Coordinates of C-alpha atoms in Angstrom, one line a residue:
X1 CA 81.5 108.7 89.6
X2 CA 79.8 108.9 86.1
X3 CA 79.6 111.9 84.1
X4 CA 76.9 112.3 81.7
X5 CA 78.4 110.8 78.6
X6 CA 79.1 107.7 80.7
X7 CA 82.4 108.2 80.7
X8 CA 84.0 108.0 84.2
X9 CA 85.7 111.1 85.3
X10 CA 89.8 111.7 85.8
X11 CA 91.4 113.4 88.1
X12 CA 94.5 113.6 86.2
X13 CA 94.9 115.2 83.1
X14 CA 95.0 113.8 79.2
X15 CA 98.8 114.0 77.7
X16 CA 98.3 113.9 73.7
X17 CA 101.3 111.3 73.6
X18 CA 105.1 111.4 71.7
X19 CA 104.5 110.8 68.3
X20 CA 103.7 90.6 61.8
X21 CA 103.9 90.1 65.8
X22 CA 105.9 87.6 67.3
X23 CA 106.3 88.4 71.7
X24 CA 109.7 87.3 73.3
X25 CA 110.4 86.5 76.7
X26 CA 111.9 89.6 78.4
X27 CA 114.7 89.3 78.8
X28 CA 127.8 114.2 90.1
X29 CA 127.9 112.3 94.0
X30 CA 125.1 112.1 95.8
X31 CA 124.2 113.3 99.4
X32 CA 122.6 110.1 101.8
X33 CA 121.2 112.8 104.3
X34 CA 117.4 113.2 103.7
X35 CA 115.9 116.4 101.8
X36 CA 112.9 118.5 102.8
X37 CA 110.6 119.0 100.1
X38 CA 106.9 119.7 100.8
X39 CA 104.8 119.5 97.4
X40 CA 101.0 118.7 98.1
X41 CA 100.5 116.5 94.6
X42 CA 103.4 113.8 95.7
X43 CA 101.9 110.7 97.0
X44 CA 102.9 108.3 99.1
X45 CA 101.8 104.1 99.4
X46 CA 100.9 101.7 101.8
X47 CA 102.5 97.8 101.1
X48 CA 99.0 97.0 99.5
X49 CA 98.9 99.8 97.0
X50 CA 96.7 102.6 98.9
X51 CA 97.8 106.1 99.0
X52 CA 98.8 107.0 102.4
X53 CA 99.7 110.0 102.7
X54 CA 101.3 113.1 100.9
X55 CA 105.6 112.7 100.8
X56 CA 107.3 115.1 102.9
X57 CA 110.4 114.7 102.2
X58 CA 112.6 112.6 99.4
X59 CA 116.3 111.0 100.1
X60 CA 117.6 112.3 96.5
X61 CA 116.3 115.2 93.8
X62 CA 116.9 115.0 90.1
X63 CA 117.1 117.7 88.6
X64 CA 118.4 119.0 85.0
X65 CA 119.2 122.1 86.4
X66 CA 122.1 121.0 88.8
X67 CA 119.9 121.9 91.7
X68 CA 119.7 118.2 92.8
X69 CA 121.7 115.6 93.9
X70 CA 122.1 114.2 90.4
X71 CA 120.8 115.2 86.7
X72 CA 120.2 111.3 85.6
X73 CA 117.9 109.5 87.2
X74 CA 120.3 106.4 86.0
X75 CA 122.6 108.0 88.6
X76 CA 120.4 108.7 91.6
X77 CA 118.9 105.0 91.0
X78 CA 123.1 103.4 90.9
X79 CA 123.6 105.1 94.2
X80 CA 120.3 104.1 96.2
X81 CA 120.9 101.3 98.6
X82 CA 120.8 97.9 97.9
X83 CA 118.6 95.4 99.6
X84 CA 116.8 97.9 101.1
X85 CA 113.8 97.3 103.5
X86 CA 112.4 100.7 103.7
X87 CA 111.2 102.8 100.6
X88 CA 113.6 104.6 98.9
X89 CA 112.8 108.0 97.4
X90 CA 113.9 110.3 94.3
X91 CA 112.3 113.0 93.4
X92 CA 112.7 114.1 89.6
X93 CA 111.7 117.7 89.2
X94 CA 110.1 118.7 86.0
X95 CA 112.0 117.8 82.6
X96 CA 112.4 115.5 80.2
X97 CA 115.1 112.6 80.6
X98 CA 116.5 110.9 78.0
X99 CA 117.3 107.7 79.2
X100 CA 116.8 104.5 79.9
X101 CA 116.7 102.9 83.2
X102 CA 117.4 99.6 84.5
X103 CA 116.2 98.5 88.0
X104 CA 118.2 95.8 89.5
X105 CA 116.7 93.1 91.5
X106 CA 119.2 94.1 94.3
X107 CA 117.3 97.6 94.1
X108 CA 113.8 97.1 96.3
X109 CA 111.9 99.5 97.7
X110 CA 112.8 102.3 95.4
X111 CA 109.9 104.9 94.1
X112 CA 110.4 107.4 92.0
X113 CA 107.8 110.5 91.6
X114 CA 108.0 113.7 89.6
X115 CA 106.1 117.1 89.1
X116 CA 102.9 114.7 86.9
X117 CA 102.9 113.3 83.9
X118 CA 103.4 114.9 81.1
X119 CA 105.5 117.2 83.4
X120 CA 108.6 115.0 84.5
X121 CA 109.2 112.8 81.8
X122 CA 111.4 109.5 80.9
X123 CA 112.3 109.4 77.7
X124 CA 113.3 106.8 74.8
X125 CA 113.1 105.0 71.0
X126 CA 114.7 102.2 71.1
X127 CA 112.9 98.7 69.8
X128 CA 112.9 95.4 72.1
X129 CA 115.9 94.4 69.3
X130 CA 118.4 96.9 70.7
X131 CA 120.2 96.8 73.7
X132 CA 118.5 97.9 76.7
X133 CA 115.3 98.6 74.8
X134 CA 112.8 99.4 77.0
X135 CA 112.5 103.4 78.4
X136 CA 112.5 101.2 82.1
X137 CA 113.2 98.1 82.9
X138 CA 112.3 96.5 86.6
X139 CA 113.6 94.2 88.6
X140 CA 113.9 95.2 91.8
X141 CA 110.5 94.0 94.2
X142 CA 107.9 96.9 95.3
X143 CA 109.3 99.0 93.0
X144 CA 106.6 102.3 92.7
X145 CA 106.4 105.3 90.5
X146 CA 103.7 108.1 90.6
X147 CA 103.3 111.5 88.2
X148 CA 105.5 110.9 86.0
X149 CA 105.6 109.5 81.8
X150 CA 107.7 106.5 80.4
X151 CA 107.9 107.3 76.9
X152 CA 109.0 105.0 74.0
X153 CA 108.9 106.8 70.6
X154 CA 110.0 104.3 68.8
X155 CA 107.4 105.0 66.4
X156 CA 104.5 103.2 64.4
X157 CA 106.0 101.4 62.4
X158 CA 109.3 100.1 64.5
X159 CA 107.9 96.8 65.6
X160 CA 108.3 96.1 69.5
X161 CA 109.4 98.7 71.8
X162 CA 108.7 98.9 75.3
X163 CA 108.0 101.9 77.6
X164 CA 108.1 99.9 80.7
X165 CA 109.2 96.1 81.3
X166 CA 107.8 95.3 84.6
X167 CA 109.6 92.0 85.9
X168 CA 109.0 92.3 89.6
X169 CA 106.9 91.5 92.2
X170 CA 104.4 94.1 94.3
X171 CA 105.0 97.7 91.9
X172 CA 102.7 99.9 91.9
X173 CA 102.6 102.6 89.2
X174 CA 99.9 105.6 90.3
X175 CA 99.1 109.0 87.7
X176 CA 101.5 108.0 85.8
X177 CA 101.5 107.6 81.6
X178 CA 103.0 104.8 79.8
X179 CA 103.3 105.9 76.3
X180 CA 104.2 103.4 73.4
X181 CA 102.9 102.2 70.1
X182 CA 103.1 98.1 69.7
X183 CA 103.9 96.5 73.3
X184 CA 104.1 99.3 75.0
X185 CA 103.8 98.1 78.6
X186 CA 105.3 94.1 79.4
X187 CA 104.3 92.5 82.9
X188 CA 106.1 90.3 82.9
X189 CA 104.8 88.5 86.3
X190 CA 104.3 88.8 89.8
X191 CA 102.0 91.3 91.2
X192 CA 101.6 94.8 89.9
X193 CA 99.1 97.4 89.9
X194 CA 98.4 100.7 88.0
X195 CA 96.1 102.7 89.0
X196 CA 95.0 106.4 87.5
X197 CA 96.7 105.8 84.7
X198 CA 97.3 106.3 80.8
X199 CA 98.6 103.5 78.6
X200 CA 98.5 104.2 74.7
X201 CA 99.4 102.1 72.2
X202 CA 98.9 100.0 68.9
X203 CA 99.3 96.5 68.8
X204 CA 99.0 94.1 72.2
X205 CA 100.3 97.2 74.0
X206 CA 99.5 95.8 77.5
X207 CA 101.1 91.9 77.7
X208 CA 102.5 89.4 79.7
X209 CA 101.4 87.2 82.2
X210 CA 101.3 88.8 85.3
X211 CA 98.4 89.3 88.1
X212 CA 98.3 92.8 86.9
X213 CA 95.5 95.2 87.7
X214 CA 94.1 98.2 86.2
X215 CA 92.4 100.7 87.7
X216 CA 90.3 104.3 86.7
X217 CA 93.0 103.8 83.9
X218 CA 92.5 105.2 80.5
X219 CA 93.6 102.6 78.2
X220 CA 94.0 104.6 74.9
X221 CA 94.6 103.3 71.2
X222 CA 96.4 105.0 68.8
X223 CA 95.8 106.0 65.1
X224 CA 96.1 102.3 63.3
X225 CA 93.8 100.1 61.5
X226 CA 93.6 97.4 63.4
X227 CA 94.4 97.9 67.1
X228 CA 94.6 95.0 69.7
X229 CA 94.7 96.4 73.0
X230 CA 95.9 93.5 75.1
X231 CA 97.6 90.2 74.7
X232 CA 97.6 88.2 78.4
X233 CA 99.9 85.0 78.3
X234 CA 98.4 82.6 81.2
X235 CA 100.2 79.3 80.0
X236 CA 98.5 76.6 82.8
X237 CA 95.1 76.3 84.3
X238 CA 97.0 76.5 87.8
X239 CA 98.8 80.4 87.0
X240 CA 97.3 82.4 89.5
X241 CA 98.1 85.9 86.8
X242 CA 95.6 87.7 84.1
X243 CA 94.6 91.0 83.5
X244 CA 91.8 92.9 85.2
X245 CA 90.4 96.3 84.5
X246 CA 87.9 97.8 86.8
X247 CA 86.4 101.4 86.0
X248 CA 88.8 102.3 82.8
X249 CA 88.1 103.8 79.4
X250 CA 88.7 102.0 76.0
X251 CA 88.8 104.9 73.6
X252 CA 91.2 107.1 71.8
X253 CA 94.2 108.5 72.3
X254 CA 93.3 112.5 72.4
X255 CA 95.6 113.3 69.7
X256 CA 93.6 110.4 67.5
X257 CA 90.0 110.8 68.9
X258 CA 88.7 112.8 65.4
X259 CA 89.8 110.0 63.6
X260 CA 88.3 107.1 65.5
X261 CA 85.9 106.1 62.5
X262 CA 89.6 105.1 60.9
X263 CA 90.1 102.2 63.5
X264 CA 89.2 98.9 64.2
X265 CA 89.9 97.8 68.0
X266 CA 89.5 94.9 69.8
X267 CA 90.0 94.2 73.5
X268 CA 92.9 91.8 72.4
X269 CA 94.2 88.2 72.0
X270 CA 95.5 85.4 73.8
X271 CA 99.3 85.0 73.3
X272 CA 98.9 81.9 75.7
X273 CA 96.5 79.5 75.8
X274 CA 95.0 79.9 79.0
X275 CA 94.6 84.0 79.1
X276 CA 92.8 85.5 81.2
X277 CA 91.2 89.0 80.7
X278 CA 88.5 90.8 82.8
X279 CA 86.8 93.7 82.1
X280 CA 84.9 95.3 84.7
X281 CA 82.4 98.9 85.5
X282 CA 84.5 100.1 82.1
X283 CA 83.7 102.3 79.6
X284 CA 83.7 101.0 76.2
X285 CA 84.2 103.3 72.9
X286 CA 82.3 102.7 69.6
X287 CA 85.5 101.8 67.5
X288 CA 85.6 98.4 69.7
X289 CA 84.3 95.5 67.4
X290 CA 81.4 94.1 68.2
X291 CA 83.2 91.0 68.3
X292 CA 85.6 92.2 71.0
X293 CA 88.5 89.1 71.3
X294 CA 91.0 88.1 68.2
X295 CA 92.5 85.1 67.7
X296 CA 96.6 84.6 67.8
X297 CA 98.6 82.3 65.4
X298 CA 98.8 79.2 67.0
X299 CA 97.1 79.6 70.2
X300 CA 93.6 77.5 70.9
X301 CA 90.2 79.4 71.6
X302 CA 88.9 76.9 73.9
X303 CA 91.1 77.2 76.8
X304 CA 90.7 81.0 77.5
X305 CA 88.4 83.4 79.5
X306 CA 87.6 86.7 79.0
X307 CA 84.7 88.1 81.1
X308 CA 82.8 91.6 80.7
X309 CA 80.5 92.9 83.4
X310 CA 78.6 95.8 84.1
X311 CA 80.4 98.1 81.4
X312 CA 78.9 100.8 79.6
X313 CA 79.3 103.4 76.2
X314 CA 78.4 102.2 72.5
X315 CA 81.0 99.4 72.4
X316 CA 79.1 97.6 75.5
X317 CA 77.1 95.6 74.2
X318 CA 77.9 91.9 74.4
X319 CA 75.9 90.6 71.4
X320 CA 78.3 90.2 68.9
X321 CA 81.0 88.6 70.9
X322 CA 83.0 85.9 69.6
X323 CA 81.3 82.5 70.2
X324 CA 84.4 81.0 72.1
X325 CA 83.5 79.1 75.1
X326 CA 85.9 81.2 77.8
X327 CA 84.0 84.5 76.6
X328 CA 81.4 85.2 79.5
X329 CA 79.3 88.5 79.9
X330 CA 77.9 88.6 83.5
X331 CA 74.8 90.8 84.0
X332 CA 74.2 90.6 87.8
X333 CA 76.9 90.7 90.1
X334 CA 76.8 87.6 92.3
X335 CA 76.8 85.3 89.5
X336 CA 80.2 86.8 88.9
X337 CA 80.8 86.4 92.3
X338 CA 79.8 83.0 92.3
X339 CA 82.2 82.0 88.8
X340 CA 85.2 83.6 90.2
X341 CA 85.0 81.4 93.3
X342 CA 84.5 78.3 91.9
X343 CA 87.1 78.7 89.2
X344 CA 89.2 81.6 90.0
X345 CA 89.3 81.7 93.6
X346 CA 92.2 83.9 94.3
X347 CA 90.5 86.4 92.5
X348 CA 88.8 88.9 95.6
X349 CA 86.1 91.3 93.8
X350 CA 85.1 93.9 96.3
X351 CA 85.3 97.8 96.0
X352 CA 89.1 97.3 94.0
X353 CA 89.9 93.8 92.3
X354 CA 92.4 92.0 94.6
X355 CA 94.8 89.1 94.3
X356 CA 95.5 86.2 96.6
X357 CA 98.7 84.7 95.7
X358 CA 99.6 82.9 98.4

């Protein structure tokens, strides 16, 4: 739905944030017996990424207050069954965790969800150079999280630092907020969604090359000059990964949004040569550049493709684009349709974007 400024509406609510780019590959005792704990804002997901129904019940609480099973998550996520088949879930009451967490591959099916975000929070600094940078780190397959921040407060001026480091396949993160400054969210492959969600950041803060999809997301940039919001890495013409965005707002963090005039954004780069952005039914602030795409050191402009469609707000307009070949704007839906299936065929465009990676 559309409000009057154009802007889409949210139904979660706007956190104000925690206060030379070269990418790298990415590299107490607990009770078993299941908890009841009914709490109406909790959601629950089907294997494709839909919201089932509301959680009834979790298999082990976090809590700071020694109510739970554990006070670290780290601890609740060590003792949570390996390998397992069914979903595995820990509730994190309200608070803010300093840690960082590490999900091992042997670690599937686990979800964590908290109170919201900006309520039950994961918190850390540390840059991509220190050991276990990144606030979360995932490994484990169908990993999902919902109301809940990852945090990295690194800072502005720290250089890489990830909030989240997704390297699995099928996660799903829903209301959740990823909060970073320059690569603040890494997919690093597979298939992953976010949906309902906020991601700030400065520099290529959403990156990586993996069939990642974004969703009534508000994608916000922070206070900085020059801010490139993406950086997709599709090395080959066969890679069936890229970045879509379908019904999210470019704009300003909340924090930074009276000093927009200040910043200079574009939609982002390609760290690979075949990178693959679209960006779909979104709203479009006026501090994006009319020319929209940069160019990365050492990567060609030919190979790309970045397609806008049906977006809207003073950034819009498609005129001033970059003349790169790859750069489409698409002003009637079936001749999108009819280039994603003769050139991107696993790409399904229906009521949500959908990937067929088989």
């Amino acid at each position: 739905m559309w409000c009057s400024s154009g802007r889409f509406h949210r139904h979660h609510g706007h956190g104000h944030g925690h206060h030379n780019h070269d990418h790298g590959q990415g590299h107490g005792h607990g009770q078993d017996s299941r908890n009841n704990h009914d709490q109406d804002d909790d959601h629950r997901y089907d294997g494709h990424g839909q919201l089932d129904h509301v959680i009834s019940g979790y298999d082990m609480m976090v809590s700071k207050d020694g109510r739970g099973n554990y006070t670290r998550v780290s601890e609740a996520i060590e003792n949570a069954p390996n390998m397992s088949l069914t979903f595995y879930n820990i509730y994190i009451k309200e608070g803010t965790y300093e840690e960082n967490l590490y999900i091992h591959r042997t670690k599937t099916n686990i979800r964590l969800f908290g109170d919201g975000a900006h309520r039950t929070i994961i918190f850390g600094n540390r840059t991509n150079n220190e050991t276990n940078g990144p606030t979360i780190e995932i490994h484990g397959e169908r990993f999902q999280a919902a109301n809940m921040s990852f945090v990295n407060d690194a800072g502005l001026t720290a250089g890489q630092a990830n909030a989240v480091r997704n390297v699995a396949n099928n996660t799903i993160f829903y209301g959740c907020s990823i909060e970073g400054y320059q690569d603040t969210l890494y997919v690093v492959r597979g298939s992953q969604r976010y949906e309902n969600c906020e991601i700030y950041g400065t520099v290529d803060f959403i990156y990586g090359n993996a069939a990642a999809t974004f969703l009534d997301c508000e994608i916000y940039a922070r206070h900085r000059g020059i801010v490139t919001y993406t950086a997709q890495g599709r090395e080959r013409p066969i890679d069936r990964s890229g970045f879509l965005f379908q019904r999210c707002n470019f704009t300003m963090s909340p924090a930074d949004y009276g000093r927009k005039s200040d910043v200079k954004a574009t939609f982002g780069r390609p760290w690979r040569a075949y990178s693959l952005v679209l960006i779909i039914e979104s709203y479009i602030d006026s501090m994006v550049d009319p020319i929209g795409w940069l160019e990365f050191p050492d990567q060609p402009t030919d190979k790309l493709t970045y397609v806008e469609y049906g977006n809207v707000g003073p950034g819009s307009n498609t005129d001033g684009r970059v003349k790169w070949p790859g750069v489409k704007a698409f002003h009637h839906l079936p001749e999108l349709l009819l280039f994603l299936s003769e050139d991107y065929p696993w790409i399904s465009l229906s009521h949500n974007i959908t990937w067929n990676l088989n």
